[in-house]
mmCIF file of C-alpha atoms in Angstrom:
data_model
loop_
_atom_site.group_PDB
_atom_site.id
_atom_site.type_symbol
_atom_site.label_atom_id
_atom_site.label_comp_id
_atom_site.label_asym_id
_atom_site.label_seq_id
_atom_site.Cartn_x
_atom_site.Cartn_y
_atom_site.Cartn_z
ATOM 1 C CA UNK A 14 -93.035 -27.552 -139.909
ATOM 2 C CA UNK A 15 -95.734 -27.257 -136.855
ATOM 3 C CA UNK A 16 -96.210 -23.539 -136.166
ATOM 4 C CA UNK A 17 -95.008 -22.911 -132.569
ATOM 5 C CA UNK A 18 -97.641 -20.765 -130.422
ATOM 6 C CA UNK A 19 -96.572 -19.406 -127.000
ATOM 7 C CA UNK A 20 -98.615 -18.942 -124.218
ATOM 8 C CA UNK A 21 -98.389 -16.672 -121.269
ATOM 9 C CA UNK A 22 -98.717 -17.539 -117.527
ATOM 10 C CA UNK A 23 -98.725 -15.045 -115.192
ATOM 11 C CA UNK A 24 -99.619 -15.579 -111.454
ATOM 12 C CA UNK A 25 -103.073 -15.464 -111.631
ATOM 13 C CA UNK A 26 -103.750 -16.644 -114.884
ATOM 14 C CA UNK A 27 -106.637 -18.702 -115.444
ATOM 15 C CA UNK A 28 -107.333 -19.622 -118.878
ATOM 16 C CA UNK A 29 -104.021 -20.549 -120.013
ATOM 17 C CA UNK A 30 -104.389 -24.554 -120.112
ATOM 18 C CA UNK A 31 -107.685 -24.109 -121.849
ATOM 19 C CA UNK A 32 -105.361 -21.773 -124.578
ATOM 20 C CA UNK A 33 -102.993 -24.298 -124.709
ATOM 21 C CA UNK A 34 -105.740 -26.635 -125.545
ATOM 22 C CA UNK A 35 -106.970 -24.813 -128.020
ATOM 23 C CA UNK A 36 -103.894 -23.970 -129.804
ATOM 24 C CA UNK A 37 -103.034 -28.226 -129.995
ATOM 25 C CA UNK A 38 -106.491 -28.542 -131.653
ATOM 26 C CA UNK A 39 -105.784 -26.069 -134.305
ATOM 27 C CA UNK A 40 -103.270 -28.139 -134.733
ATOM 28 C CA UNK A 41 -100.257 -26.133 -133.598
ATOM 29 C CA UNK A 42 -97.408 -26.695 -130.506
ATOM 30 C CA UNK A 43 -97.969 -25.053 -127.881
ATOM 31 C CA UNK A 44 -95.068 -23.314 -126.092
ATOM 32 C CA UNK A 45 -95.527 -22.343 -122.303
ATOM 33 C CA UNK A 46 -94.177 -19.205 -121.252
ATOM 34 C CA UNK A 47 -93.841 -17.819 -117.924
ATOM 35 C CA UNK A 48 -94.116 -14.327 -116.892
ATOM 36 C CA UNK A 49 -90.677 -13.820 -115.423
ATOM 37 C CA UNK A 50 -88.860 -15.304 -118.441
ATOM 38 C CA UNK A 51 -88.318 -12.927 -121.397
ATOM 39 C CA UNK A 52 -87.418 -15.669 -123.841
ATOM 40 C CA UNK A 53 -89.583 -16.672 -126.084
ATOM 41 C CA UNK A 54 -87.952 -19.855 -126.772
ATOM 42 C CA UNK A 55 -88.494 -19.075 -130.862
ATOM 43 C CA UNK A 56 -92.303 -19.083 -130.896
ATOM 44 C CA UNK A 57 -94.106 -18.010 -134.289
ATOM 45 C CA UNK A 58 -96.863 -16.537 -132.088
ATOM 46 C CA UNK A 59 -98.305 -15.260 -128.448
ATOM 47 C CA UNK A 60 -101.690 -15.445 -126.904
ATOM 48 C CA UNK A 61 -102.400 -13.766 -123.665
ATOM 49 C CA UNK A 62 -104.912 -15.647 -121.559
ATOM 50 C CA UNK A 63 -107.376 -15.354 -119.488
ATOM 51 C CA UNK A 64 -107.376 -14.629 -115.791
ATOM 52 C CA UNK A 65 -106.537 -12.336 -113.053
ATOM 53 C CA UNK A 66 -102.440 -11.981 -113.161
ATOM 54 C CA UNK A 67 -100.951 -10.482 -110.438
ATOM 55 C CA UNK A 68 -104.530 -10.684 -108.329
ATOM 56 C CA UNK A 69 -105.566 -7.261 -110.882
ATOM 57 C CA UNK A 70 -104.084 -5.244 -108.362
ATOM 58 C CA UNK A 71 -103.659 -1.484 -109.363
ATOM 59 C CA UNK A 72 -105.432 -2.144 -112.471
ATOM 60 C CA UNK A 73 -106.541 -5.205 -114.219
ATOM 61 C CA UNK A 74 -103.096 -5.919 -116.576
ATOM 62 C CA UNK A 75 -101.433 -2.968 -114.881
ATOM 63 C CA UNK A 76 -98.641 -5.078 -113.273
ATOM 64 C CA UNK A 77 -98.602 -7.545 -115.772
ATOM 65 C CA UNK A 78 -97.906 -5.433 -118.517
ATOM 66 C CA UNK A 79 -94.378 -4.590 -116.727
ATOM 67 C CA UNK A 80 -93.527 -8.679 -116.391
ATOM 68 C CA UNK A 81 -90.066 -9.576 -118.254
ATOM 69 C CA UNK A 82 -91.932 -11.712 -121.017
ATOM 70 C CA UNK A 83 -93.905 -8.756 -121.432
ATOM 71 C CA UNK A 84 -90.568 -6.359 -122.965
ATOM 72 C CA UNK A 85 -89.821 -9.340 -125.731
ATOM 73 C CA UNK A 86 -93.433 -9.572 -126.526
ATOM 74 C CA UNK A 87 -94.190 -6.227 -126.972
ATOM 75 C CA UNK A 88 -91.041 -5.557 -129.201
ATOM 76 C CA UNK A 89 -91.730 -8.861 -131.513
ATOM 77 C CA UNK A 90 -95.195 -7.752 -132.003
ATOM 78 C CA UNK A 91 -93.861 -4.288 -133.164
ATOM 79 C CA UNK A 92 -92.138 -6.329 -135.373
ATOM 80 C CA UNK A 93 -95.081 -8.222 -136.535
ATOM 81 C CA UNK A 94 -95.005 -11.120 -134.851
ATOM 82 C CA UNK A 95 -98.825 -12.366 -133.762
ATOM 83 C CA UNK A 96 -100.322 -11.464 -130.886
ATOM 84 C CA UNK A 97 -103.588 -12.235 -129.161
ATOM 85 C CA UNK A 98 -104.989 -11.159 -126.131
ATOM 86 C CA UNK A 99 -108.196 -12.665 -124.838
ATOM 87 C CA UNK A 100 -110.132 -11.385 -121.529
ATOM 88 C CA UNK A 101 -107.171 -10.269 -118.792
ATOM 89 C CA UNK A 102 -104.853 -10.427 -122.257
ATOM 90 C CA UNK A 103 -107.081 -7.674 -123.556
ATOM 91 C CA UNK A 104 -106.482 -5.581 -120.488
ATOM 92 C CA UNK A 105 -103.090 -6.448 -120.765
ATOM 93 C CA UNK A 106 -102.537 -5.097 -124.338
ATOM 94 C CA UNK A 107 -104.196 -1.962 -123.626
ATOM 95 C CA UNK A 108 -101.779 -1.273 -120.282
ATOM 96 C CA UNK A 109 -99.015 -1.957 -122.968
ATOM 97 C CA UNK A 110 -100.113 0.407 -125.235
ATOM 98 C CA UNK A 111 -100.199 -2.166 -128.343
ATOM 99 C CA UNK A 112 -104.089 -1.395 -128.094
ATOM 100 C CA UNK A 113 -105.758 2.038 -127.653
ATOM 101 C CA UNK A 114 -108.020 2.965 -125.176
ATOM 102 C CA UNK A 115 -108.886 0.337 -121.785
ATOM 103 C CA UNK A 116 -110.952 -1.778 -120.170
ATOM 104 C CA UNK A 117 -112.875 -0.706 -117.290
ATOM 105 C CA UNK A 118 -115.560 -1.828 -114.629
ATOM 106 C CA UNK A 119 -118.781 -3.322 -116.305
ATOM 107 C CA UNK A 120 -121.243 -0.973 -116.516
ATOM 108 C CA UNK A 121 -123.670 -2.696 -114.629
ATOM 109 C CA UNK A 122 -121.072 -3.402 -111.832
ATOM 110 C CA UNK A 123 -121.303 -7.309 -112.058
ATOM 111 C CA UNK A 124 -119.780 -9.906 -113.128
ATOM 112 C CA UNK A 125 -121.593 -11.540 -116.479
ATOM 113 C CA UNK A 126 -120.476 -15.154 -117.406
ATOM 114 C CA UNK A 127 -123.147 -16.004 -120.559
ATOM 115 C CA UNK A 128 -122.599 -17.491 -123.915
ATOM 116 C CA UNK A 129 -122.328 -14.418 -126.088
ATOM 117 C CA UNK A 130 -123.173 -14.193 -130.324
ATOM 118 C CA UNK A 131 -120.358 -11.892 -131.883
ATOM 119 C CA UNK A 132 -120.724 -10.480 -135.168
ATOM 120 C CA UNK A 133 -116.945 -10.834 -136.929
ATOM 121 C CA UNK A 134 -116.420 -7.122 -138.396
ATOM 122 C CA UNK A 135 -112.832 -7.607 -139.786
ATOM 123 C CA UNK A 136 -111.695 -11.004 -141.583
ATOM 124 C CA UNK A 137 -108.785 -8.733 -142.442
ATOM 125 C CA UNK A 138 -106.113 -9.540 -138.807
ATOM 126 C CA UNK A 139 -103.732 -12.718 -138.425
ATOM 127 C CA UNK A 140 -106.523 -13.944 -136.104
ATOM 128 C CA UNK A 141 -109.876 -13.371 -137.971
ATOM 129 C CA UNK A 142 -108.772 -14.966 -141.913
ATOM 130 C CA UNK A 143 -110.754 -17.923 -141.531
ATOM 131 C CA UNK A 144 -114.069 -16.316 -140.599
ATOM 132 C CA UNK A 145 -116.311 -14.615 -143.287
ATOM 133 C CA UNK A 146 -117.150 -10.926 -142.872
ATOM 134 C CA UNK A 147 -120.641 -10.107 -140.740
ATOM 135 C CA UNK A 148 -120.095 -14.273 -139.828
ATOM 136 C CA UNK A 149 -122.126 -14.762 -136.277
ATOM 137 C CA UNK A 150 -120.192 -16.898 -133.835
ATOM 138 C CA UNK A 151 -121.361 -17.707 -130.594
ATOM 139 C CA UNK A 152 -118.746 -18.088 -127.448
ATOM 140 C CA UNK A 153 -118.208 -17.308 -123.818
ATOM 141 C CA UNK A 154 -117.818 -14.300 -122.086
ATOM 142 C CA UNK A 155 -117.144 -13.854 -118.665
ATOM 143 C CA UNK A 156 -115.358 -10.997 -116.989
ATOM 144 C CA UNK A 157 -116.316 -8.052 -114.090
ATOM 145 C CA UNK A 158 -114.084 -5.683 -115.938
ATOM 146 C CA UNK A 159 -114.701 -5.527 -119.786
ATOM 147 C CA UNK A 160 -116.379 -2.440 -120.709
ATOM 148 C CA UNK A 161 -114.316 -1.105 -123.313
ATOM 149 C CA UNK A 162 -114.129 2.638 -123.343
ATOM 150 C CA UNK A 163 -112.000 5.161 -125.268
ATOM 151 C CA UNK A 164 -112.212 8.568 -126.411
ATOM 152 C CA UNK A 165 -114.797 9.603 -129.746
ATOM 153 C CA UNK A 166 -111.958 10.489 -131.774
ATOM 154 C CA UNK A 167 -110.073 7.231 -131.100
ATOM 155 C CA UNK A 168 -113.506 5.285 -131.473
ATOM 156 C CA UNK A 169 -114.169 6.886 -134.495
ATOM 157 C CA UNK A 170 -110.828 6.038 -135.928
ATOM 158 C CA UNK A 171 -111.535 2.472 -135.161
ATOM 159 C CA UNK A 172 -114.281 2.695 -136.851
ATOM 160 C CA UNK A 173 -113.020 4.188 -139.880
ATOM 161 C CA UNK A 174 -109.787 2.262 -140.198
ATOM 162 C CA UNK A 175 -112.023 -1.051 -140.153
ATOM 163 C CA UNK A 176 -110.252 -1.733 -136.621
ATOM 164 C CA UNK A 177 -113.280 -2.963 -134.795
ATOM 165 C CA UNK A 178 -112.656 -7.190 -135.250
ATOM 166 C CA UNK A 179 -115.666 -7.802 -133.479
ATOM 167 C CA UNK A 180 -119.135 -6.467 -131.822
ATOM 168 C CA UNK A 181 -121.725 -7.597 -129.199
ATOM 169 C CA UNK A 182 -124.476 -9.166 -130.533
ATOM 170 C CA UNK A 183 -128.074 -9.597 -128.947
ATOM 171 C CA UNK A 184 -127.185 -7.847 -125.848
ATOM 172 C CA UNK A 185 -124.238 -6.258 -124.625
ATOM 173 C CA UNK A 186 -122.878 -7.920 -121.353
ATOM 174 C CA UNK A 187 -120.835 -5.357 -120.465
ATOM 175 C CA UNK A 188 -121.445 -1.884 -121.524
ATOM 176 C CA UNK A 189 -118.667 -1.784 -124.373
ATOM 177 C CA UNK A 190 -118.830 1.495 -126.134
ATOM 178 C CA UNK A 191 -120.154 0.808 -129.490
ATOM 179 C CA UNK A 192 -120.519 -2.692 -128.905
ATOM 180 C CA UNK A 193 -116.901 -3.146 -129.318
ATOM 181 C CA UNK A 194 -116.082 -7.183 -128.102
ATOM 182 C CA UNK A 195 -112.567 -6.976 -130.183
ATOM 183 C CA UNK A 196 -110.236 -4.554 -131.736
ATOM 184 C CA UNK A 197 -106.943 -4.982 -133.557
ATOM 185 C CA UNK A 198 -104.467 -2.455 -134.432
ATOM 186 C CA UNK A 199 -103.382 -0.713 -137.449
ATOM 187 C CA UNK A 200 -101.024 -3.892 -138.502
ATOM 188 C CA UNK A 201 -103.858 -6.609 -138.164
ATOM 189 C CA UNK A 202 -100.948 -8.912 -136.298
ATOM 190 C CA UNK A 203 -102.244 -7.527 -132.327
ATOM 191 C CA UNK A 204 -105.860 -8.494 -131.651
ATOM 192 C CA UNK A 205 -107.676 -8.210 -128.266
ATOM 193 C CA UNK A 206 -110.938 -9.897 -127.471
ATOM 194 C CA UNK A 207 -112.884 -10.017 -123.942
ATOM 195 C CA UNK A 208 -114.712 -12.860 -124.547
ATOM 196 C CA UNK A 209 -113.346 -16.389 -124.877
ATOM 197 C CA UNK A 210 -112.602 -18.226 -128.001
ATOM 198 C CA UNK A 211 -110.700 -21.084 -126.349
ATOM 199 C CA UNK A 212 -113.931 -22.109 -124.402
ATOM 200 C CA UNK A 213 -115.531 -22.902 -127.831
ATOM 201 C CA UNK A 214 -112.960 -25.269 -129.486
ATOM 202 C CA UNK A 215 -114.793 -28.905 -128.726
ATOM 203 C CA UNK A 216 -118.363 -29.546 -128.481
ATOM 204 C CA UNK A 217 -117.700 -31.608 -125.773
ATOM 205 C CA UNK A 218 -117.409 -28.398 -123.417
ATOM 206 C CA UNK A 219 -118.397 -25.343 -125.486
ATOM 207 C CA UNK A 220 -121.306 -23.734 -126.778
ATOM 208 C CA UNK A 221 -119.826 -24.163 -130.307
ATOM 209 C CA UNK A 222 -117.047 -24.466 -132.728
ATOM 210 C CA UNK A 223 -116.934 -21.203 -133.365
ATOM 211 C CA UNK A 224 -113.437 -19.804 -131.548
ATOM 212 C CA UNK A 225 -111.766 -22.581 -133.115
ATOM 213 C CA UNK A 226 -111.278 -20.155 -136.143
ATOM 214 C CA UNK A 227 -109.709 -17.513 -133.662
ATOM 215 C CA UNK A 228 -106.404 -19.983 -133.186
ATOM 216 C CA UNK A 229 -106.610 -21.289 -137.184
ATOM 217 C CA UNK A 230 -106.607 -18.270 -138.665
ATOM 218 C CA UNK A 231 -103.149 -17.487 -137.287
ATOM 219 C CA UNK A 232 -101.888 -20.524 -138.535
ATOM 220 C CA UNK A 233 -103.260 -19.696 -141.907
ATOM 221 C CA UNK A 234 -101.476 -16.212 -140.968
ATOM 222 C CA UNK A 235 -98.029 -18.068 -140.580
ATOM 223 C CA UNK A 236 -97.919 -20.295 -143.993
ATOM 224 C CA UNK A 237 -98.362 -17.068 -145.675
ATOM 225 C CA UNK A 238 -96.230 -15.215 -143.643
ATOM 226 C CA UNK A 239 -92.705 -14.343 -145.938
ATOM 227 C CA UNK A 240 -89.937 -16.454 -144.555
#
């Protein structure tokens, strides 16, 4: 049976065609949702796209995270279910708690669009399994609000819990504390990333294949999943 993968639009989301894309290339359905809808119509897994929902007022995700699709979300990924946030869905996770510590103004107090090299630092999540460890991938990042910050002893719990999914490699376009690009939490099923796997899906209009692996992986995630 084709794995079912929901995503999110909120108003203001951007990026959510382009995840949709990239979840019918892995070779998955994908399952709109909308933002003042809490069903979730029996999808296997979320992603969070891209974007600006609800304009970033207060906070970038801090309205979103209180949308009626957000409460079912939030309790089937406590459950297990997958989860991924990308760019705005980052933010998002983090103003739901299912992530510690937040995303904040870029350090450098502009907005950077670049193709960005990642180094993969956990293989071990339901969205990182088809990557090898210290693999390079290259993909987009664009955002005016991804420095990730949190506090040393939550940092160095990351750290030591093999948390950190991904780093910044050859430059870091946003200030990130330890070069942190994507983190997952203690279950390996929630994983936020700032930059933009979907963008790299089809060489067509990417830099590369590489986020192709981001949306495969939880696929690879779901046959092994127990029934």
């Amino acid at each position: 049976m084709t794995a079912r993968v929901g995503v999110v639009t909120f108003p203001g989301s951007l990026d959510d065609g382009d995840a949709a894309r990239a979840v019918r290339i892995a070779g998955a359905e994908p399952v709109r949702l909308w933002h003042g809808d809490p069903q979730l119509y029996g999808v296997d897994a979320v992603v969070l796209p891209g974007g600006f929902s609800y304009g970033d007022y207060l906070r970038c995700g801090a309205i979103a995270r209180f949308a009626p699709v957000m409460e079912t979300i939030v309790d089937a990924a406590r459950g297990g279910m997958p989860l991924l946030g990308i760019c705005n869905g980052f933010q998002i996770l983090c103003e739901a708690h299912l992530l510690p510590g937040a995303l904040t103004r870029n350090q450098h107090l502009h907005f950077r669009n670049r193709d960005q090299i990642l180094r993969v630092e956990s293989v071990d999540t339901a969205w990182t399994n088809a990557f090898q460890p210290g693999q390079e991938v290259l993909i987009p990042v664009k955002n005016g609000e991804g420095c990730y910050v949190a506090d040393p002893a939550t940092l160095d719990q990351l750290e030591a819990e093999g948390r950190v999914v991904a780093r910044y490699l050859g430059g870091n376009p946003n200030g990130s504390q330890r070069d942190i690009g994507a983190i997952t939490n203690q279950a390996g099923n929630v994983v936020g990333i700032m930059p933009h796997p979907e963008h790299a899906v089809e060489a067509l209009t990417g830099p590369s294949l590489d986020g192709l692996g981001f949306f495969t992986s939880v696929l690879k995630h779901l046959v092994g999943a127990p029934a």
